[in-house]
PDB file of C-alpha atoms in Angstrom:
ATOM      1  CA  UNK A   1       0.034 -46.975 112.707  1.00 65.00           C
ATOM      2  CA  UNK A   2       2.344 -46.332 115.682  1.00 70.00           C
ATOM      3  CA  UNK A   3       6.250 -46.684 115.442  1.00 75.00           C
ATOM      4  CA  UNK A   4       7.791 -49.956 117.802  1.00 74.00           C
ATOM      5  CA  UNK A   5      10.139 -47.550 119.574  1.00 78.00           C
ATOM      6  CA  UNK A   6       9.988 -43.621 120.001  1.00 79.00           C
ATOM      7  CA  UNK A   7      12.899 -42.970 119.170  1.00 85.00           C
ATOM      8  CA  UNK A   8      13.131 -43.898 115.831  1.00 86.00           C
ATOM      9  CA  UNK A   9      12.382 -40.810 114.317  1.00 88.00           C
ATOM     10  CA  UNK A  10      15.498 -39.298 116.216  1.00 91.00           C
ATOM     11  CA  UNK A  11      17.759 -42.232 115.124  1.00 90.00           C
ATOM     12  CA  UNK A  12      16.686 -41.489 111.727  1.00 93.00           C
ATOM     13  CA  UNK A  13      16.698 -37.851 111.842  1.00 92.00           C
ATOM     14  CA  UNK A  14      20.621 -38.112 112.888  1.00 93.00           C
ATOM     15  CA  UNK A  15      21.170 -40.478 109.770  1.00 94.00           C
ATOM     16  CA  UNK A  16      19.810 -38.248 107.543  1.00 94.00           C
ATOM     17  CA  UNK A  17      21.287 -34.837 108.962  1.00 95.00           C
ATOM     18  CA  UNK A  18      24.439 -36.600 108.147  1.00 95.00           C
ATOM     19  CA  UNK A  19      23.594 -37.553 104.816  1.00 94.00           C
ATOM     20  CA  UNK A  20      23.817 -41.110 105.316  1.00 95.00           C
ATOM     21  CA  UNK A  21      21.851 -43.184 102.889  1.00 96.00           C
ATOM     22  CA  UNK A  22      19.366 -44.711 104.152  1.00 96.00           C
ATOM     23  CA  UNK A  23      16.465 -47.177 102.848  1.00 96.00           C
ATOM     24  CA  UNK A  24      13.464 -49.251 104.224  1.00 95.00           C
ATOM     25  CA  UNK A  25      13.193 -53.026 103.967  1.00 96.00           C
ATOM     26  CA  UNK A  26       9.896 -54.025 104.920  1.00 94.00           C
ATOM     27  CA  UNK A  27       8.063 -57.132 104.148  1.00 93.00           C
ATOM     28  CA  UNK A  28       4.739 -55.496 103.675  1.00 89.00           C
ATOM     29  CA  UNK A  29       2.159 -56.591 101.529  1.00 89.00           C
ATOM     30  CA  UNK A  30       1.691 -54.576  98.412  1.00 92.00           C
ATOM     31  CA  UNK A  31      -1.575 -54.043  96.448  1.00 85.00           C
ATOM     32  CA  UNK A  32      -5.320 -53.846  97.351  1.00 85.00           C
ATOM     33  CA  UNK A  33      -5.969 -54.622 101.083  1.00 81.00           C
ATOM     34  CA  UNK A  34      -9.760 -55.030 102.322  1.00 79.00           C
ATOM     35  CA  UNK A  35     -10.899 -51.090 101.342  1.00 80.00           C
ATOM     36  CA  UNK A  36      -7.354 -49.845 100.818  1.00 85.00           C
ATOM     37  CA  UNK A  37      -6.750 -49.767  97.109  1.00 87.00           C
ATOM     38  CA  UNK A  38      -2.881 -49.392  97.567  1.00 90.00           C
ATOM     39  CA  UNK A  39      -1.764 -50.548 100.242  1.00 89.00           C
ATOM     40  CA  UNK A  40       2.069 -49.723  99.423  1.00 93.00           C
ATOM     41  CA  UNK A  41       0.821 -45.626  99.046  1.00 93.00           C
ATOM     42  CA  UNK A  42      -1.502 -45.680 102.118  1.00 91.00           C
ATOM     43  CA  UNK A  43       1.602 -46.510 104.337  1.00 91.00           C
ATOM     44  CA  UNK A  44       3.892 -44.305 102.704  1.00 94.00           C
ATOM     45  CA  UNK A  45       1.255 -41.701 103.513  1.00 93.00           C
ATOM     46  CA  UNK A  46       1.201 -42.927 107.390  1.00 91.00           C
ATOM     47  CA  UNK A  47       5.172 -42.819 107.464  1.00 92.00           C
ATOM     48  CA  UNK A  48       5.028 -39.268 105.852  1.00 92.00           C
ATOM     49  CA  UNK A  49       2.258 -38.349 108.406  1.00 91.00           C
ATOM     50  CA  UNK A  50       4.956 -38.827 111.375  1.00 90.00           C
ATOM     51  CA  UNK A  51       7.325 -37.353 109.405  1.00 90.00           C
ATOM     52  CA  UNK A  52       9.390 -40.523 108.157  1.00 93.00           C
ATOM     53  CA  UNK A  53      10.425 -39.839 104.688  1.00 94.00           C
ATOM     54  CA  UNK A  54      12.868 -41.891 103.043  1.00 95.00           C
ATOM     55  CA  UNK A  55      12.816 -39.601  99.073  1.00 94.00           C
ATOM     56  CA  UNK A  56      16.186 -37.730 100.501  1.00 91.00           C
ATOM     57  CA  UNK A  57      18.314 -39.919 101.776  1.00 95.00           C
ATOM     58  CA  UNK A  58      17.634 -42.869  99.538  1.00 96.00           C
ATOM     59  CA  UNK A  59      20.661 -43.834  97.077  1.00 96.00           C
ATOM     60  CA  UNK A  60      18.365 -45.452  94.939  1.00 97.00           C
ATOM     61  CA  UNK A  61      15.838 -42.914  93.583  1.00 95.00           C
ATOM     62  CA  UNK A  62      13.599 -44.799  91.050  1.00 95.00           C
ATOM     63  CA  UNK A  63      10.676 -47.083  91.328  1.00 96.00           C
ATOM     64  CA  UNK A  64      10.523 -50.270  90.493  1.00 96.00           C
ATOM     65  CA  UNK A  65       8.068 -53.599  90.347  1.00 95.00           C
ATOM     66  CA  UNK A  66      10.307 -56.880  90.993  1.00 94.00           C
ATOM     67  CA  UNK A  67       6.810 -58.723  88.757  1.00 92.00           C
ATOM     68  CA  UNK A  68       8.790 -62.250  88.946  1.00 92.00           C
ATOM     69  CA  UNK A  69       9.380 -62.224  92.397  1.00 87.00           C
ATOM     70  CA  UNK A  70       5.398 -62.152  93.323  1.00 86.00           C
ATOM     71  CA  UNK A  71       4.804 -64.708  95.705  1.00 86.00           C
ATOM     72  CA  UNK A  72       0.924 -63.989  95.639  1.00 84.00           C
ATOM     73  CA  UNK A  73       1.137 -61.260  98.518  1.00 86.00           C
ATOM     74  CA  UNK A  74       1.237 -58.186  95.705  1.00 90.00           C
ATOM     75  CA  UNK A  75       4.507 -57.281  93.751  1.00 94.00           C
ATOM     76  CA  UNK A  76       7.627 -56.492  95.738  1.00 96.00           C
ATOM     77  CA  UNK A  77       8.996 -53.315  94.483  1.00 96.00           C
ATOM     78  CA  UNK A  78      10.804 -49.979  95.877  1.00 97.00           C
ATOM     79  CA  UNK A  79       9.369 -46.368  96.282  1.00 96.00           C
ATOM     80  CA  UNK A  80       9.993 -43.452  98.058  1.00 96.00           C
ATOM     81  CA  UNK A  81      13.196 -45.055  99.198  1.00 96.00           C
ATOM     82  CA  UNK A  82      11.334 -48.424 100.979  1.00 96.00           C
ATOM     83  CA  UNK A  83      11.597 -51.374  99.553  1.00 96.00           C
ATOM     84  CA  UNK A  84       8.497 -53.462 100.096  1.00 96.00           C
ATOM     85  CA  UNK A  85       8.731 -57.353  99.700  1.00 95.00           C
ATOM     86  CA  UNK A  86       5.348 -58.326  99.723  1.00 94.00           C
ATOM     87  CA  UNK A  87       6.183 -61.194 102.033  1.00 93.00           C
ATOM     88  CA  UNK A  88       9.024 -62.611  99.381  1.00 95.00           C
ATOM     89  CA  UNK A  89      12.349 -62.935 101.260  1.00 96.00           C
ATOM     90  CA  UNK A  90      13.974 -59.896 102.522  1.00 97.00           C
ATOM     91  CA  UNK A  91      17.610 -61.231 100.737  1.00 97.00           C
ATOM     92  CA  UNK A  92      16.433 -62.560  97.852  1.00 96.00           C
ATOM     93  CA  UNK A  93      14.011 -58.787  97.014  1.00 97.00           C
ATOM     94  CA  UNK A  94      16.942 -56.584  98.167  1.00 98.00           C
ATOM     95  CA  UNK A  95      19.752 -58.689  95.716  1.00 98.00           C
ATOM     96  CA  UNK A  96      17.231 -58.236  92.518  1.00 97.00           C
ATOM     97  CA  UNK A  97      17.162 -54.522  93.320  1.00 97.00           C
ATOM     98  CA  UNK A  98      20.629 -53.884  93.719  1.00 98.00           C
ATOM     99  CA  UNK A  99      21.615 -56.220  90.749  1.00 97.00           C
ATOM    100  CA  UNK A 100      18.706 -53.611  88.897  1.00 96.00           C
ATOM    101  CA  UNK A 101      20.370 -50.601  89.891  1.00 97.00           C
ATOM    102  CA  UNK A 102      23.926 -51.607  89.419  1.00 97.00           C
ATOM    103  CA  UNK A 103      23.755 -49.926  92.942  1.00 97.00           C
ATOM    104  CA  UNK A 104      26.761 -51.902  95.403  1.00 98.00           C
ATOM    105  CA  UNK A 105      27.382 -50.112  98.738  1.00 97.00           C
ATOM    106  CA  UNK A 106      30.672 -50.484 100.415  1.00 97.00           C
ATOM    107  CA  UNK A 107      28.678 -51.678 103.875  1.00 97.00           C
ATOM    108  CA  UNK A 108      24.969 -52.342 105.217  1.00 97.00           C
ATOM    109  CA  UNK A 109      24.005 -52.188 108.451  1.00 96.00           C
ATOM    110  CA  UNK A 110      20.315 -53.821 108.815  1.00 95.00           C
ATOM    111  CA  UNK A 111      18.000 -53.958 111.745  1.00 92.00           C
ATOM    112  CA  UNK A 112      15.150 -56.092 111.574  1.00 93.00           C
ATOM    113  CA  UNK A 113      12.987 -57.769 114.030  1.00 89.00           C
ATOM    114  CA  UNK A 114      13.419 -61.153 113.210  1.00 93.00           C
ATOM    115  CA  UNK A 115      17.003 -63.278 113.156  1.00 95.00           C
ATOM    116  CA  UNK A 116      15.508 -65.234 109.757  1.00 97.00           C
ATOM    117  CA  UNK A 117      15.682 -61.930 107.743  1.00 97.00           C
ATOM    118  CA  UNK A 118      19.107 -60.718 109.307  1.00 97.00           C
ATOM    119  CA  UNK A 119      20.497 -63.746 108.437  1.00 98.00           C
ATOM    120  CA  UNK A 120      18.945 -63.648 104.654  1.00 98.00           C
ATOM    121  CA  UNK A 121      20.413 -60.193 103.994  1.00 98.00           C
ATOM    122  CA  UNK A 122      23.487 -61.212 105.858  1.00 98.00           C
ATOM    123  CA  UNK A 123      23.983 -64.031 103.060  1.00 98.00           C
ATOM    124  CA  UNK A 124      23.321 -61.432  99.883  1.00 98.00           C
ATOM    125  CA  UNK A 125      25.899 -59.060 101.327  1.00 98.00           C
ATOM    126  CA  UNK A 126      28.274 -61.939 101.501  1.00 98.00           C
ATOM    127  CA  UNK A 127      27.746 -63.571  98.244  1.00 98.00           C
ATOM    128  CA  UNK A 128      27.803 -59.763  96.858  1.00 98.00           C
ATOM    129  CA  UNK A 129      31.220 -58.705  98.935  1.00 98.00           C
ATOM    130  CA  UNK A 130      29.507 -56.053 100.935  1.00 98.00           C
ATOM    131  CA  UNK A 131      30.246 -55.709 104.996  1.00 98.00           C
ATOM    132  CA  UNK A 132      27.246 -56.327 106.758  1.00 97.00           C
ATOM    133  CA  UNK A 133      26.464 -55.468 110.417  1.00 97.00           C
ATOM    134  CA  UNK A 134      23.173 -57.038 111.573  1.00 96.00           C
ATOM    135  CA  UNK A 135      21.192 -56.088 114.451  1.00 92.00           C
ATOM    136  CA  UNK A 136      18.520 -57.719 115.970  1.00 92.00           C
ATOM    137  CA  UNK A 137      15.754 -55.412 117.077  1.00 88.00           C
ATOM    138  CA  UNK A 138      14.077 -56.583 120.670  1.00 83.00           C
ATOM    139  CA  UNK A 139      11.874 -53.919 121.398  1.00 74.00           C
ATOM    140  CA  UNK A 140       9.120 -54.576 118.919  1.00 63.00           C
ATOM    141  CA  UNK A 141       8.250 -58.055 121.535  1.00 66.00           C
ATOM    142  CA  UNK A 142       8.187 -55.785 125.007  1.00 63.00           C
ATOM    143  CA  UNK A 143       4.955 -54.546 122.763  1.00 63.00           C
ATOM    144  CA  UNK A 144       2.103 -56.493 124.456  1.00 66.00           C
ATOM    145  CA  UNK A 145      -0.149 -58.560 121.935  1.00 65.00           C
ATOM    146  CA  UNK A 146      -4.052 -57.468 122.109  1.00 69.00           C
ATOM    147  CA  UNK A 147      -5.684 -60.614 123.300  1.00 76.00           C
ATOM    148  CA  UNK A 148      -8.578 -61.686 119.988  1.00 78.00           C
ATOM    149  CA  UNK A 149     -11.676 -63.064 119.381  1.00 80.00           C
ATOM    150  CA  UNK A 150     -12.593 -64.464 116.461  1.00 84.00           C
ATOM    151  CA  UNK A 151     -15.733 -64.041 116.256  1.00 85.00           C
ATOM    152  CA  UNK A 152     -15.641 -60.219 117.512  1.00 83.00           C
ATOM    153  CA  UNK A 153     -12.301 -59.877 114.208  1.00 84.00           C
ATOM    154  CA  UNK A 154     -14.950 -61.394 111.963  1.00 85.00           C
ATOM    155  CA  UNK A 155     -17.884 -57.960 112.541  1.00 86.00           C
ATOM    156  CA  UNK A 156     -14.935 -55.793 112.795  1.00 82.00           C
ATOM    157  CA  UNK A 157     -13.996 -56.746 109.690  1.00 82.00           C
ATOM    158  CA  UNK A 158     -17.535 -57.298 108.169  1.00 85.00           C
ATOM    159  CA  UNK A 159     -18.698 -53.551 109.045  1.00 85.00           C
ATOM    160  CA  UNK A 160     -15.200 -52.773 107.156  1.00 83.00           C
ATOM    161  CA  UNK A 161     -16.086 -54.418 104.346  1.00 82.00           C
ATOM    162  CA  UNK A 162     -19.400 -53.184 104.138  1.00 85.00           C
ATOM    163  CA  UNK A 163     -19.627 -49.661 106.164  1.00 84.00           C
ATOM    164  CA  UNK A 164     -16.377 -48.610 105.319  1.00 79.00           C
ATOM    165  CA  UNK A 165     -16.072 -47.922 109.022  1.00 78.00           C
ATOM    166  CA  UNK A 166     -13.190 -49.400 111.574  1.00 76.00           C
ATOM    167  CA  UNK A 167     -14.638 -50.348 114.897  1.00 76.00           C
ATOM    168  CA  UNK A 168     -12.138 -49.764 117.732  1.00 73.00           C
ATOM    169  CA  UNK A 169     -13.058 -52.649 120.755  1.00 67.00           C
ATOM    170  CA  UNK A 170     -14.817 -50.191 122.740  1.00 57.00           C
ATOM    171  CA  UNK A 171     -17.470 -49.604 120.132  1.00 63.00           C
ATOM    172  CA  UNK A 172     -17.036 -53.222 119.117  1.00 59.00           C
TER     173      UNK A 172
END
C-alpha cells in the first residue's frame, strides 16, 4: 500500500491538529479477500502503519454494518472513522450512516478521485441541506498503470492461493 500523493499525511495532520472532523469514504471491498480474512482490518492496519488514523478526529465513533446495503462485494459499514462501501454507492452508504447516527454536519468538503462519486455525495448533501464543496482529485492518474499479463496475474495469484507467498515481477 502506498498513498496517491505524499502529502497527504501533512494535509491530514493539519486537519486533525485543528480538530477538524474528519472521516474516510472509501469504496473498498469488505470481507475475506484471497488469504486476507478481513480485508476491512488488514487496511486499517496498513493506514495505521503510515500513521493515518482516523479514531480521533472522527465525529462518528461507533461501528456499524449497513447488512441491506450489500451489493455482493462484503457489507459496507464504518470503523475506525472510515467508512467502507464495499463497492455500493459512495451517496447512497454515507446517507444510511448519517440517517443511523442522527449525525448532520453543517458542511462537507469531499475529495475523491472520480467525478461519479463527487457528484453522488454532492446529491445526499443537497437532499439533506448540508453545504458541500467537492473536489476532484487528479493526481491519483499522473500514477503510471503497471502494464499486465494475464497469464503471468494468473501464477501470481495461484502461488498466493496456495504458498501463501506474493511474487513481486522480478521473481515472477
Amino acid at each position: 500500500v502506498r498513498l496517491a500523493d505524499p502529502y497527504i499525511s501533512d494535509i491530514l495532520g493539519g486537519l486533525w491538529k485543528r480538530a477538524i472532523p474528519t472521516l474516510a469514504l472509501t469504496k473498498l471491498y469488505t470481507g475475506k479477500f484471497g488469504i486476507i480474512d478481513d480485508f476491512t482490518n488488514w487496511r486499517i492496519n496498513e493506514l495505521t502503519k503510515m500513521k493515518i488514523d482516523f479514531t480521533k478526529s472522527a465525529p462518528i465513533k461507533e461501528e456499524i454494518l449497513v447488512d441491506e446495503l450489500d451489493i455482493g462485494s462484503g457489507v459496507p459499514q464504518i470503523k475506525q472513522g472510515i467508512i467502507l462501501t464495499a463497492d455500493a454507492d459512495k451517496g447512497w452508504v454515507l446517507e444510511n450512516i448519517l440517517h443511523r447516527t442522527k449525525y448532520y454536519p453543517k458542511t462537507i468538503i469531499f475529495i475523491d478521485d472520480l467525478l461519479e462519486n463527487i457528484e453522488s455525495v454532492a446529491k445526499i448533501c443537497d437532499k439533506l441541506r448540508i453545504n458541500f464543496y467537492g473536489l476532484e482529485y487528479k493526481g491519483a492518474s499522473l500514477i503510471p498503470q503497471p502494464e499486465l499479463n494475464r497469464e503471468s496475474e494468473k501464477i501470481r495469484f495461484e502461488i498466493l492461493e496456495n504458498q501463501h507467498r506474493w511474487l513481486t515481477n522480478f521473481k515472477l
